Amino acid sequence: RYQKIHNAALADSMVNFINDYLLDFSAVHPLDVANRPRTKEIRSAIKAYRKNLAAHAEYQLESAVSFFSVFYIIYHLSKWFYKKEALGRGDYWLALGIGTYLTIEYLPLFLFIACLLGIIVYWISRKSVLPFAPFLCLSLIITSAITL
């Protein structure tokens, strides 16, 4: 089935995943080509591909799920505490996409920077409601720059 992804960060992370782990390997061939190699001919390439995918893709999945889980828990705790939605649902989906890019070791730094940016903008603007997604995106940029 085909699904349209409306979240740009999630769509970009999916495209990056496909480019990095599916298209650049000799074990993956286009299905619309008549002269595809037989499985026996590319068995060693398939084995190397599986080994590489297991080593790298699983780690990104673990990180993405961790980012998502932390923000999902924050969403429900804040909703329970404030008796209304304090964090949008899009924020935990955005965190899923960001988690495919940042590793789990940077989650505390990423979250700290996003919250700090939100607090600073709140102090300056004094708006009662601020979207958190821009601070997540800025935090991603800052965290990436710090960790380079």
Tab-separated table of C-alpha atoms in Angstrom:
chain	number	residue	atom	x	y	z
A	1	ARG	CA	0.000	0.000	0.000
A	2	TYR	CA	1.075	3.540	-0.637
A	3	GLN	CA	0.809	6.169	2.054
A	4	LYS	CA	1.345	9.886	1.635
A	5	ILE	CA	3.655	11.268	4.318
A	6	HIS	CA	2.648	14.816	5.215
A	7	ASN	CA	5.445	15.443	7.709
A	8	ALA	CA	8.429	16.812	5.738
A	9	ALA	CA	11.062	15.679	8.261
A	10	LEU	CA	9.666	12.151	8.334
A	11	ALA	CA	9.477	12.038	4.530
A	12	ASP	CA	13.063	13.279	4.228
A	13	SER	CA	14.307	10.685	6.706
A	14	MET	CA	12.532	7.956	4.740
A	15	VAL	CA	14.070	9.141	1.463
A	16	ASN	CA	17.505	9.279	3.107
A	17	PHE	CA	17.027	5.757	4.445
A	18	ILE	CA	16.086	4.445	0.999
A	19	ASN	CA	19.024	6.234	-0.627
A	20	ASP	CA	21.534	5.129	2.009
A	21	TYR	CA	20.422	1.531	2.560
A	22	LEU	CA	18.559	0.366	-0.522
A	23	LEU	CA	19.720	2.048	-3.703
A	24	ASP	CA	23.496	2.023	-3.306
A	25	PHE	CA	24.024	-1.734	-3.098
A	26	SER	CA	24.789	-4.261	-5.792
A	27	ALA	CA	22.278	-6.659	-4.244
A	28	VAL	CA	19.368	-4.320	-5.031
A	29	HIS	CA	18.321	-4.211	-8.678
A	30	PRO	CA	15.426	-2.399	-10.385
A	31	LEU	CA	12.398	-4.601	-10.907
A	32	ASP	CA	11.501	-3.010	-14.233
A	33	VAL	CA	14.648	-4.307	-15.965
A	34	ALA	CA	14.255	-7.479	-18.030
A	35	ASN	CA	17.804	-8.788	-17.481
A	36	ARG	CA	17.947	-8.911	-13.703
A	37	PRO	CA	20.609	-11.165	-12.200
A	38	ARG	CA	19.528	-14.435	-10.619
A	39	THR	CA	19.746	-14.831	-6.874
A	40	LYS	CA	22.581	-17.346	-7.233
A	41	GLU	CA	24.633	-14.776	-9.144
A	42	ILE	CA	24.390	-12.127	-6.441
A	43	ARG	CA	24.293	-14.331	-3.339
A	44	SER	CA	27.500	-12.825	-1.881
A	45	ALA	CA	26.220	-9.298	-2.547
A	46	ILE	CA	22.954	-10.143	-0.773
A	47	LYS	CA	24.863	-11.492	2.223
A	48	ALA	CA	26.995	-8.317	2.436
A	49	TYR	CA	23.868	-6.170	2.053
A	50	ARG	CA	22.049	-7.947	4.882
A	51	LYS	CA	25.078	-7.635	7.127
A	52	ASN	CA	25.387	-3.906	6.442
A	53	LEU	CA	21.663	-3.303	6.882
A	54	ALA	CA	21.606	-5.183	10.184
A	55	ALA	CA	24.565	-3.197	11.485
A	56	HIS	CA	23.266	0.280	10.613
A	57	ALA	CA	19.527	0.365	10.038
A	58	GLU	CA	18.601	-1.313	13.314
A	59	TYR	CA	20.498	1.332	15.256
A	60	GLN	CA	18.604	4.137	13.514
A	61	LEU	CA	15.317	2.377	14.161
A	62	GLU	CA	16.162	2.039	17.853
A	63	SER	CA	17.021	5.729	18.041
A	64	ALA	CA	13.873	6.784	16.170
A	65	VAL	CA	11.650	4.670	18.404
A	66	SER	CA	13.380	6.074	21.488
A	67	PHE	CA	12.852	9.677	20.395
A	68	PHE	CA	9.227	8.911	19.552
A	69	SER	CA	8.641	7.133	22.878
A	70	VAL	CA	10.092	9.944	24.976
A	71	PHE	CA	7.960	12.564	23.245
A	72	TYR	CA	4.890	10.324	23.309
A	73	ILE	CA	5.277	9.929	27.076
A	74	ILE	CA	5.841	13.672	27.505
A	75	TYR	CA	2.711	14.321	25.427
A	76	HIS	CA	0.513	12.108	27.605
A	77	LEU	CA	2.040	13.210	30.927
A	78	SER	CA	1.574	16.872	30.056
A	79	LYS	CA	-1.985	16.201	28.876
A	80	TRP	CA	-2.750	14.441	32.148
A	81	PHE	CA	-1.061	17.115	34.281
A	82	TYR	CA	-2.541	20.199	32.575
A	83	LYS	CA	-5.884	18.521	31.739
A	84	LYS	CA	-5.487	19.735	28.147
A	85	GLU	CA	-3.127	19.198	25.262
A	86	ALA	CA	0.160	20.955	26.076
A	87	LEU	CA	2.281	19.317	23.383
A	88	GLY	CA	0.945	18.651	19.906
A	89	ARG	CA	0.680	15.201	18.383
A	90	GLY	CA	2.839	16.325	15.492
A	91	ASP	CA	5.720	16.869	17.892
A	92	TYR	CA	6.155	13.193	18.677
A	93	TRP	CA	5.908	12.306	14.987
A	94	LEU	CA	8.528	14.934	14.205
A	95	ALA	CA	10.690	13.428	16.966
A	96	LEU	CA	10.417	10.064	15.191
A	97	GLY	CA	11.889	11.586	12.042
A	98	ILE	CA	14.579	13.431	13.974
A	99	GLY	CA	15.460	10.196	15.778
A	100	THR	CA	16.424	8.607	12.477
A	101	TYR	CA	19.048	11.310	12.060
A	102	LEU	CA	20.324	11.841	15.619
A	103	THR	CA	21.494	8.902	17.662
A	104	ILE	CA	19.982	8.147	21.038
A	105	GLU	CA	23.041	9.453	22.892
A	106	TYR	CA	22.123	12.997	21.770
A	107	LEU	CA	18.503	12.801	22.943
A	108	PRO	CA	19.117	14.557	26.307
A	109	LEU	CA	21.102	17.380	24.662
A	110	PHE	CA	18.514	17.699	21.891
A	111	LEU	CA	15.621	17.867	24.362
A	112	PHE	CA	17.447	20.322	26.623
A	113	ILE	CA	18.213	22.702	23.745
A	114	ALA	CA	14.625	22.537	22.423
A	115	CYS	CA	13.190	23.316	25.871
A	116	LEU	CA	15.712	26.085	26.492
A	117	LEU	CA	14.856	27.716	23.162
A	118	GLY	CA	11.151	27.469	23.967
A	119	ILE	CA	11.657	29.080	27.383
A	120	ILE	CA	13.716	31.921	25.914
A	121	VAL	CA	11.135	32.669	23.225
A	122	TYR	CA	8.350	32.491	25.815
A	123	TRP	CA	10.150	35.041	27.999
A	124	ILE	CA	10.598	37.359	25.040
A	125	SER	CA	7.145	37.012	23.472
A	126	ARG	CA	4.995	36.231	26.535
A	127	LYS	CA	2.592	34.302	24.320
A	128	SER	CA	0.578	31.760	26.259
A	129	VAL	CA	0.780	29.142	23.494
A	130	LEU	CA	3.836	28.435	21.341
A	131	PRO	CA	4.261	25.647	18.799
A	132	PHE	CA	7.107	23.360	19.847
A	133	ALA	CA	8.032	22.033	16.387
A	134	PRO	CA	10.162	25.075	15.417
A	135	PHE	CA	12.212	24.602	18.581
A	136	LEU	CA	12.650	20.910	17.777
A	137	CYS	CA	13.937	21.819	14.316
A	138	LEU	CA	16.281	24.499	15.677
A	139	SER	CA	17.486	22.083	18.323
A	140	LEU	CA	18.243	19.534	15.615
A	141	ILE	CA	20.364	22.086	13.758
A	142	ILE	CA	22.205	23.192	16.910
A	143	THR	CA	22.747	19.633	18.165
A	144	SER	CA	24.073	18.606	14.761
A	145	ALA	CA	26.463	21.562	14.708
A	146	ILE	CA	27.697	20.830	18.240
A	147	THR	CA	28.299	17.152	17.574
A	148	LEU	CA	30.178	17.537	14.287
